[in-house]
Amino acid sequence: MPTTEEVLHGLEAFKKHVTDYENSFRKRNKLPKNFDYRPYRWCSRDIVFSLLVVKHNRKGNFLEVDVCLIANPPQYVENSGAKVALGFLLSESYKCGGSMEIVFTSNVEGGRVPAYICDLAIEMGVKLKHVFEGHITPFEARQLYLGLAGFSQTAKEKIMKMAVDKLISPERVCFLIMGGVWSLSEAESIILGSRHPERLLQSASDPEDRHLYLNDLRVAGSAILGGVLDRKLLRTELFEGGQIVESEDEESPLAIDFDSVYFAKIYHADTELMIPWIDENKMLSAGQRMVVLVRARSDGEIQKYFLNDLGSLKKLIAKYRKDATTMVFYLVPRDFEDVSLAFQTQIISQLKKEGVYLMLAPDSMTSLDKEAIRRLETGRRTRQ
């Protein structure tokens, strides 16, 4: 761990950088370039995780880190400060267009890779070969980035295969997640559930390529619909000041898996959860499994493809209902309400016959398509 003297030295260096930034940029109403030193403070409410000062070194084509102070707050999981700091450093290195090499100056613990980052690397099974020289190689950065993103082993293997085939870089996939374009579960749905995930993750198809673009839009919409359900289930609400507020830091303990054959989400709860968007008051008990067939369909598509979806539901039941407590759901947008009443009744009747619950998301296909377009356009502006 850093000594008291190293921490105090880092704080003084950070204060100086903040003063220089104020004088050079904020007071002049200017924005810094990537090759200018930029100070960052990463916090959650009143808890500081990390203080960082970085710039892109144009001559060496690496990210130069002049201050890297990391805290390990006891209120959070182990190495949370290191995860925040390293996630930012890797994403900033990618955004700046560098080689992904990260170099720490002598202001950082005497010129070595910070101890907390080394601990995190050990935790992820990544060996850093140049700790005391103060730099992380591009190869090590890739391993750390994939580890931080949190991909399942199946998704990680698919990403590496795409990289070997020169379809997409692992760094871009990680950046899209760390940058908030896609959540981890949404990205895994795309990677495992699409025939050409690289095209969607690179925003490679144009609206002029009508069939390709519409296909990508539909896969993206399905991933987003599943992500909406993820966030609803993960959300933790607290009672503060006489009001119910959503917690910024806490999430419900929930494991999320994905069945790529049927584009279905599988949830395992560690605590009791209320199941949203169904007619009945149902709880997901601790240790119970919930399987959700995700279908982002318009009202016309629901009517056209319901028999196909019913076939998929029957196969899911055969696959997952060996455990009798497993619940199966059919998730569609609220466009279902525009389906004729006679067909709605028919669908609900057939679902009940199979023991499947209808789950109606509050989102419409129009809103899902708009969000999918926004994310594809955001990806288009991101480094390839």
Short mmCIF file of C-alpha atoms in Angstrom, two decimals:
data_model
loop_
_atom_site.label_atom_id
_atom_site.label_comp_id
_atom_site.label_asym_id
_atom_site.label_seq_id
_atom_site.Cartn_x
_atom_site.Cartn_y
_atom_site.Cartn_z
CA MET A 1 0.00 0.00 0.00
CA PRO A 2 1.22 3.58 -0.57
CA THR A 3 2.99 5.26 2.33
CA THR A 4 1.66 8.38 4.05
CA GLU A 5 4.38 10.43 2.36
CA GLU A 6 3.40 9.12 -1.09
CA VAL A 7 -0.27 9.94 -0.47
CA LEU A 8 0.54 13.48 0.73
CA HIS A 9 2.84 14.00 -2.25
CA GLY A 10 0.08 12.83 -4.58
CA LEU A 11 -2.44 15.19 -2.95
CA GLU A 12 -0.10 18.15 -3.40
CA ALA A 13 0.44 17.22 -7.06
CA PHE A 14 -3.34 16.91 -7.54
CA LYS A 15 -3.97 20.35 -5.98
CA LYS A 16 -1.37 21.89 -8.29
CA HIS A 17 -2.97 20.28 -11.35
CA VAL A 18 -6.42 21.55 -10.29
CA THR A 19 -5.04 25.10 -9.94
CA ASP A 20 -3.31 24.87 -13.34
CA TYR A 21 -6.52 23.53 -14.91
CA GLU A 22 -8.56 26.40 -13.44
CA ASN A 23 -6.11 29.01 -14.73
CA SER A 24 -5.48 27.48 -18.16
CA PHE A 25 -8.97 26.32 -19.08
CA ARG A 26 -11.91 27.10 -16.80
CA LYS A 27 -11.15 30.80 -16.31
CA ARG A 28 -10.52 31.17 -20.04
CA ASN A 29 -13.66 29.21 -20.92
CA LYS A 30 -11.58 26.72 -22.91
CA LEU A 31 -11.70 22.95 -23.16
CA PRO A 32 -8.51 20.88 -22.68
CA LYS A 33 -7.13 18.66 -25.42
CA ASN A 34 -6.36 14.99 -24.90
CA PHE A 35 -2.66 15.85 -24.63
CA ASP A 36 -3.28 18.34 -21.76
CA TYR A 37 -3.22 17.19 -18.15
CA ARG A 38 -6.78 16.80 -16.86
CA PRO A 39 -7.66 16.21 -13.17
CA TYR A 40 -10.57 13.92 -12.25
CA ARG A 41 -12.27 13.18 -8.95
CA TRP A 42 -14.38 10.00 -8.84
CA CYS A 43 -16.99 10.02 -6.07
CA SER A 44 -20.31 8.58 -4.98
CA ARG A 45 -22.15 11.07 -2.79
CA ASP A 46 -19.55 12.06 -0.15
CA ILE A 47 -17.24 9.08 -0.69
CA VAL A 48 -14.15 9.54 -2.86
CA PHE A 49 -12.92 6.49 -4.75
CA SER A 50 -10.04 7.96 -6.71
CA LEU A 51 -8.17 11.14 -7.67
CA LEU A 52 -6.55 10.99 -11.12
CA VAL A 53 -4.61 13.26 -13.44
CA VAL A 54 -4.00 12.00 -16.99
CA LYS A 55 -2.98 13.06 -20.47
CA HIS A 56 -2.30 11.38 -23.80
CA ASN A 57 1.43 11.32 -24.48
CA ARG A 58 1.62 12.00 -28.22
CA LYS A 59 5.27 11.10 -28.59
CA GLY A 60 4.99 7.68 -26.94
CA ASN A 61 1.32 7.11 -27.90
CA PHE A 62 0.40 6.04 -24.36
CA LEU A 63 -1.73 7.35 -21.50
CA GLU A 64 0.42 9.20 -18.98
CA VAL A 65 -0.81 9.18 -15.38
CA ASP A 66 0.68 11.86 -13.11
CA VAL A 67 -1.59 11.33 -10.09
CA CYS A 68 -3.37 8.12 -9.11
CA LEU A 69 -4.68 8.11 -5.55
CA ILE A 70 -7.03 5.24 -4.77
CA ALA A 71 -9.25 4.64 -1.73
CA ASN A 72 -10.77 1.35 -0.63
CA PRO A 73 -13.98 2.45 1.15
CA PRO A 74 -15.18 -0.20 3.64
CA GLN A 75 -18.81 0.50 2.66
CA TYR A 76 -18.16 -0.99 -0.78
CA VAL A 77 -16.81 -4.24 -2.18
CA GLU A 78 -13.11 -4.94 -1.95
CA ASN A 79 -10.95 -3.02 -4.47
CA SER A 80 -13.89 -0.83 -5.53
CA GLY A 81 -11.61 2.22 -5.77
CA ALA A 82 -9.13 0.33 -7.94
CA LYS A 83 -11.95 -0.85 -10.22
CA VAL A 84 -13.18 2.72 -10.69
CA ALA A 85 -9.68 4.07 -11.32
CA LEU A 86 -8.55 1.29 -13.66
CA GLY A 87 -11.84 1.33 -15.57
CA PHE A 88 -11.40 5.04 -16.23
CA LEU A 89 -7.71 4.73 -17.18
CA LEU A 90 -8.38 1.94 -19.68
CA SER A 91 -11.38 3.73 -21.20
CA GLU A 92 -9.51 7.02 -21.42
CA SER A 93 -6.57 5.29 -23.06
CA TYR A 94 -8.90 3.80 -25.68
CA LYS A 95 -10.81 7.07 -26.21
CA CYS A 96 -7.60 9.03 -26.77
CA GLY A 97 -6.62 6.68 -29.60
CA GLY A 98 -3.44 5.38 -28.00
CA SER A 99 -1.85 1.96 -27.96
CA MET A 100 -3.57 1.10 -24.62
CA GLU A 101 -0.23 1.29 -22.81
CA ILE A 102 -0.49 3.11 -19.48
CA VAL A 103 2.56 4.78 -17.90
CA PHE A 104 2.71 6.12 -14.33
CA THR A 105 5.05 9.03 -13.54
CA SER A 106 7.26 9.36 -10.46
CA ASN A 107 4.43 11.20 -8.67
CA VAL A 108 2.55 7.89 -8.44
CA GLU A 109 3.99 5.88 -5.55
CA GLY A 110 7.52 6.64 -6.69
CA GLY A 111 6.92 5.62 -10.31
CA ARG A 112 5.37 2.17 -9.96
CA VAL A 113 1.98 0.70 -10.85
CA PRO A 114 -0.28 1.57 -7.86
CA ALA A 115 -0.49 -1.18 -5.27
CA TYR A 116 -4.29 -1.29 -5.30
CA ILE A 117 -4.27 -1.85 -9.08
CA CYS A 118 -1.73 -4.65 -8.62
CA ASP A 119 -4.02 -6.28 -6.05
CA LEU A 120 -6.92 -6.04 -8.47
CA ALA A 121 -4.84 -7.56 -11.27
CA ILE A 122 -3.95 -10.50 -9.01
CA GLU A 123 -7.65 -10.90 -8.16
CA MET A 124 -8.45 -11.09 -11.90
CA GLY A 125 -5.59 -13.49 -12.61
CA VAL A 126 -3.64 -11.00 -14.76
CA LYS A 127 0.14 -10.91 -14.33
CA LEU A 128 1.71 -7.45 -14.60
CA LYS A 129 5.35 -7.76 -15.68
CA HIS A 130 6.49 -4.15 -15.28
CA VAL A 131 5.10 -3.10 -11.91
CA PHE A 132 8.19 -1.26 -10.67
CA GLU A 133 8.93 0.27 -14.07
CA GLY A 134 5.51 1.90 -13.76
CA HIS A 135 3.72 0.79 -16.91
CA ILE A 136 0.99 -1.56 -18.09
CA THR A 137 1.49 -3.06 -21.55
CA PRO A 138 -1.25 -3.11 -24.24
CA PHE A 139 -1.57 -6.90 -23.85
CA GLU A 140 -2.00 -6.59 -20.08
CA ALA A 141 -4.46 -3.72 -20.60
CA ARG A 142 -6.62 -5.93 -22.83
CA GLN A 143 -6.76 -8.68 -20.21
CA LEU A 144 -7.59 -6.19 -17.46
CA TYR A 145 -10.28 -4.51 -19.58
CA LEU A 146 -12.01 -7.82 -20.35
CA GLY A 147 -11.81 -8.80 -16.68
CA LEU A 148 -13.26 -5.49 -15.50
CA ALA A 149 -16.12 -5.60 -18.00
CA GLY A 150 -17.24 -8.86 -16.38
CA PHE A 151 -18.13 -10.96 -19.43
CA SER A 152 -19.16 -14.58 -19.00
CA GLN A 153 -16.66 -17.13 -20.25
CA THR A 154 -18.86 -17.93 -23.28
CA ALA A 155 -19.10 -14.27 -24.28
CA LYS A 156 -15.38 -13.74 -23.71
CA GLU A 157 -14.56 -16.65 -26.02
CA LYS A 158 -16.88 -15.23 -28.70
CA ILE A 159 -15.22 -11.80 -28.39
CA MET A 160 -11.74 -13.27 -28.73
CA LYS A 161 -12.83 -15.30 -31.77
CA MET A 162 -14.15 -12.12 -33.40
CA ALA A 163 -10.84 -10.43 -32.58
CA VAL A 164 -8.84 -13.28 -34.15
CA ASP A 165 -11.06 -13.04 -37.24
CA LYS A 166 -10.34 -9.26 -37.26
CA LEU A 167 -14.05 -8.42 -37.02
CA ILE A 168 -13.88 -6.20 -33.92
CA SER A 169 -11.38 -5.36 -31.18
CA PRO A 170 -12.07 -6.53 -27.59
CA GLU A 171 -11.16 -3.02 -26.42
CA ARG A 172 -14.05 -1.49 -28.38
CA VAL A 173 -16.54 -3.97 -26.94
CA CYS A 174 -15.32 -3.19 -23.41
CA PHE A 175 -15.41 0.57 -24.08
CA LEU A 176 -19.04 0.38 -25.22
CA ILE A 177 -19.91 -1.18 -21.86
CA MET A 178 -17.69 0.96 -19.64
CA GLY A 179 -18.88 4.05 -21.52
CA GLY A 180 -22.51 3.17 -20.87
CA VAL A 181 -23.58 2.65 -24.49
CA TRP A 182 -24.63 -0.91 -23.61
CA SER A 183 -24.98 -2.59 -20.25
CA LEU A 184 -23.09 -5.85 -19.72
CA SER A 185 -26.22 -7.99 -20.01
CA GLU A 186 -27.36 -6.10 -23.13
CA ALA A 187 -23.96 -6.56 -24.77
CA GLU A 188 -23.95 -10.28 -23.93
CA SER A 189 -27.43 -10.61 -25.47
CA ILE A 190 -26.08 -9.04 -28.67
CA ILE A 191 -22.83 -11.03 -28.69
CA LEU A 192 -24.47 -14.40 -28.02
CA GLY A 193 -27.89 -13.84 -29.58
CA SER A 194 -26.99 -12.24 -32.92
CA ARG A 195 -25.54 -13.87 -36.02
CA HIS A 196 -23.34 -10.82 -36.69
CA PRO A 197 -22.75 -9.06 -33.37
CA GLU A 198 -19.67 -7.27 -34.71
CA ARG A 199 -21.80 -5.37 -37.22
CA LEU A 200 -24.15 -4.11 -34.53
CA LEU A 201 -21.40 -3.31 -32.00
CA GLN A 202 -19.51 -1.33 -34.65
CA SER A 203 -22.68 0.40 -35.90
CA ALA A 204 -21.51 -0.74 -39.31
CA SER A 205 -24.83 -0.92 -41.16
CA ASP A 206 -26.33 2.28 -42.59
CA PRO A 207 -30.06 3.04 -42.94
CA GLU A 208 -29.51 2.81 -46.70
CA ASP A 209 -28.69 -0.89 -46.21
CA ARG A 210 -32.32 -1.40 -45.29
CA HIS A 211 -32.42 -5.12 -44.50
CA LEU A 212 -29.16 -5.18 -42.53
CA TYR A 213 -30.05 -2.01 -40.63
CA LEU A 214 -33.55 -3.19 -39.70
CA ASN A 215 -32.15 -6.53 -38.54
CA ASP A 216 -29.59 -4.76 -36.33
CA LEU A 217 -32.32 -2.45 -35.06
CA ARG A 218 -34.49 -5.39 -34.05
CA VAL A 219 -31.66 -7.22 -32.25
CA ALA A 220 -30.71 -3.97 -30.49
CA GLY A 221 -34.35 -3.40 -29.49
CA SER A 222 -34.59 -6.90 -28.01
CA ALA A 223 -31.36 -6.39 -26.05
CA ILE A 224 -32.64 -3.04 -24.76
CA LEU A 225 -36.00 -4.56 -23.77
CA GLY A 226 -34.17 -7.23 -21.78
CA GLY A 227 -31.99 -4.51 -20.24
CA VAL A 228 -35.08 -2.58 -19.11
CA LEU A 229 -36.24 -5.67 -17.23
CA ASP A 230 -32.75 -6.18 -15.76
CA ARG A 231 -32.71 -2.65 -14.33
CA LYS A 232 -36.24 -2.98 -12.96
CA LEU A 233 -35.33 -6.18 -11.10
CA LEU A 234 -31.94 -4.89 -9.90
CA ARG A 235 -33.27 -1.58 -8.63
CA THR A 236 -33.25 -1.12 -4.85
CA GLU A 237 -35.53 1.46 -3.28
CA LEU A 238 -34.88 3.17 0.07
CA PHE A 239 -37.09 5.24 2.36
CA GLU A 240 -35.39 8.59 3.03
CA GLY A 241 -36.87 11.82 4.31
CA GLY A 242 -40.40 10.52 4.07
CA GLN A 243 -39.96 9.59 0.40
CA ILE A 244 -39.13 6.46 -1.56
CA VAL A 245 -35.88 6.99 -3.49
CA GLU A 246 -33.83 4.73 -5.74
CA SER A 247 -30.46 3.74 -4.31
CA GLU A 248 -27.46 4.94 -6.33
CA ASP A 249 -25.10 2.32 -4.99
CA GLU A 250 -27.07 -0.78 -4.02
CA GLU A 251 -28.61 -3.36 -6.33
CA SER A 252 -30.66 -6.43 -5.57
CA PRO A 253 -28.53 -9.61 -5.51
CA LEU A 254 -29.53 -11.16 -8.82
CA ALA A 255 -27.62 -13.40 -11.23
CA ILE A 256 -28.47 -12.85 -14.91
CA ASP A 257 -27.77 -15.49 -17.58
CA PHE A 258 -28.71 -15.63 -21.24
CA ASP A 259 -29.97 -18.47 -23.44
CA SER A 260 -28.72 -17.61 -26.92
CA VAL A 261 -30.79 -20.33 -28.63
CA TYR A 262 -34.11 -18.72 -27.69
CA PHE A 263 -33.01 -15.15 -26.84
CA ALA A 264 -34.22 -15.66 -23.27
CA LYS A 265 -33.04 -14.15 -19.98
CA ILE A 266 -32.55 -16.41 -16.96
CA TYR A 267 -32.64 -14.85 -13.51
CA HIS A 268 -31.55 -16.40 -10.19
CA ALA A 269 -32.51 -14.43 -7.07
CA ASP A 270 -30.63 -14.49 -3.76
CA THR A 271 -33.39 -12.56 -2.00
CA GLU A 272 -37.13 -12.27 -2.54
CA LEU A 273 -38.05 -9.95 -5.44
CA MET A 274 -41.34 -8.56 -6.72
CA ILE A 275 -41.94 -9.61 -10.34
CA PRO A 276 -42.99 -6.57 -12.40
CA TRP A 277 -45.39 -6.04 -15.30
CA ILE A 278 -47.72 -8.99 -14.76
CA ASP A 279 -51.41 -9.07 -13.76
CA GLU A 280 -50.83 -11.07 -10.59
CA ASN A 281 -48.79 -10.22 -7.49
CA LYS A 282 -45.96 -12.71 -7.78
CA MET A 283 -42.67 -12.86 -5.90
CA LEU A 284 -39.43 -14.48 -7.03
CA SER A 285 -38.24 -16.36 -3.95
CA ALA A 286 -34.63 -16.67 -2.88
CA GLY A 287 -33.02 -19.48 -4.87
CA GLN A 288 -35.85 -19.57 -7.40
CA ARG A 289 -35.27 -19.27 -11.15
CA MET A 290 -37.17 -17.14 -13.64
CA VAL A 291 -36.93 -17.66 -17.43
CA VAL A 292 -38.08 -14.81 -19.68
CA LEU A 293 -38.53 -15.12 -23.45
CA VAL A 294 -37.74 -11.62 -24.76
CA ARG A 295 -39.58 -10.51 -27.88
CA ALA A 296 -39.41 -6.88 -29.04
CA ARG A 297 -42.37 -6.96 -31.42
CA SER A 298 -44.96 -4.52 -32.75
CA ASP A 299 -48.65 -5.41 -32.47
CA GLY A 300 -48.66 -6.79 -36.02
CA GLU A 301 -45.54 -8.87 -35.38
CA ILE A 302 -46.99 -10.24 -32.14
CA GLN A 303 -49.98 -11.58 -34.08
CA LYS A 304 -47.85 -12.85 -36.96
CA TYR A 305 -45.17 -14.63 -34.92
CA PHE A 306 -47.01 -15.71 -31.76
CA LEU A 307 -47.22 -19.37 -32.80
CA ASN A 308 -43.43 -19.37 -33.35
CA ASP A 309 -42.96 -17.76 -29.93
CA LEU A 310 -45.30 -20.32 -28.37
CA GLY A 311 -43.14 -23.08 -29.85
CA SER A 312 -40.05 -21.47 -28.30
CA LEU A 313 -41.83 -21.20 -24.95
CA LYS A 314 -42.68 -24.91 -25.02
CA LYS A 315 -39.03 -25.74 -25.68
CA LEU A 316 -37.94 -23.44 -22.84
CA ILE A 317 -40.40 -25.19 -20.52
CA ALA A 318 -38.99 -28.59 -21.51
CA LYS A 319 -35.45 -27.30 -20.96
CA TYR A 320 -35.85 -25.44 -17.67
CA ARG A 321 -38.95 -26.81 -15.91
CA LYS A 322 -37.18 -29.90 -14.67
CA ASP A 323 -37.08 -27.76 -11.55
CA ALA A 324 -40.82 -27.39 -10.85
CA THR A 325 -40.33 -24.03 -9.09
CA THR A 326 -39.00 -22.35 -12.26
CA MET A 327 -41.34 -19.67 -13.61
CA VAL A 328 -41.55 -18.87 -17.34
CA PHE A 329 -42.57 -15.49 -18.79
CA TYR A 330 -43.30 -14.04 -22.23
CA LEU A 331 -42.02 -10.44 -22.37
CA VAL A 332 -43.34 -8.09 -25.06
CA PRO A 333 -43.68 -4.28 -25.35
CA ARG A 334 -46.96 -2.53 -24.54
CA ASP A 335 -47.81 -2.70 -28.26
CA PHE A 336 -49.61 -5.86 -27.13
CA GLU A 337 -52.44 -3.55 -26.03
CA ASP A 338 -53.01 -2.62 -29.70
CA VAL A 339 -53.61 -6.24 -30.66
CA SER A 340 -57.30 -7.04 -31.22
CA LEU A 341 -59.11 -8.08 -28.05
CA ALA A 342 -60.03 -11.45 -29.54
CA PHE A 343 -56.38 -12.24 -30.32
CA GLN A 344 -55.24 -10.93 -26.91
CA THR A 345 -57.67 -13.34 -25.25
CA GLN A 346 -56.42 -16.18 -27.43
CA ILE A 347 -52.77 -15.45 -26.56
CA ILE A 348 -53.45 -15.19 -22.82
CA SER A 349 -55.46 -18.42 -22.90
CA GLN A 350 -52.69 -20.36 -24.66
CA LEU A 351 -50.04 -18.96 -22.32
CA LYS A 352 -52.05 -19.96 -19.25
CA LYS A 353 -52.50 -23.43 -20.70
CA GLU A 354 -48.69 -23.79 -20.79
CA GLY A 355 -48.26 -22.19 -17.34
CA VAL A 356 -46.56 -19.10 -18.81
CA TYR A 357 -47.09 -15.57 -17.51
CA LEU A 358 -47.56 -12.64 -19.89
CA MET A 359 -45.19 -9.78 -19.03
CA LEU A 360 -45.99 -6.37 -20.58
CA ALA A 361 -43.15 -3.85 -20.53
CA PRO A 362 -44.11 -0.16 -20.20
CA ASP A 363 -42.05 0.63 -23.32
CA SER A 364 -43.47 0.68 -26.84
CA MET A 365 -41.67 -0.51 -29.96
CA THR A 366 -41.42 3.13 -31.05
CA SER A 367 -39.48 4.06 -27.91
CA LEU A 368 -37.31 0.93 -28.16
CA ASP A 369 -36.48 1.73 -31.80
CA LYS A 370 -35.62 5.34 -30.91
CA GLU A 371 -33.31 4.17 -28.14
CA ALA A 372 -31.72 1.57 -30.45
CA ILE A 373 -31.09 4.24 -33.10
CA ARG A 374 -29.55 6.55 -30.48
CA ARG A 375 -27.17 3.86 -29.30
CA LEU A 376 -26.18 2.83 -32.81
CA GLU A 377 -25.45 6.48 -33.65
CA THR A 378 -23.42 6.85 -30.44
CA GLY A 379 -21.42 3.77 -31.41
CA ARG A 380 -20.83 5.25 -34.85
CA ARG A 381 -19.07 8.23 -33.24
CA THR A 382 -16.86 6.01 -31.09
CA ARG A 383 -13.32 4.96 -31.98
CA GLN A 384 -13.32 1.78 -34.09
#
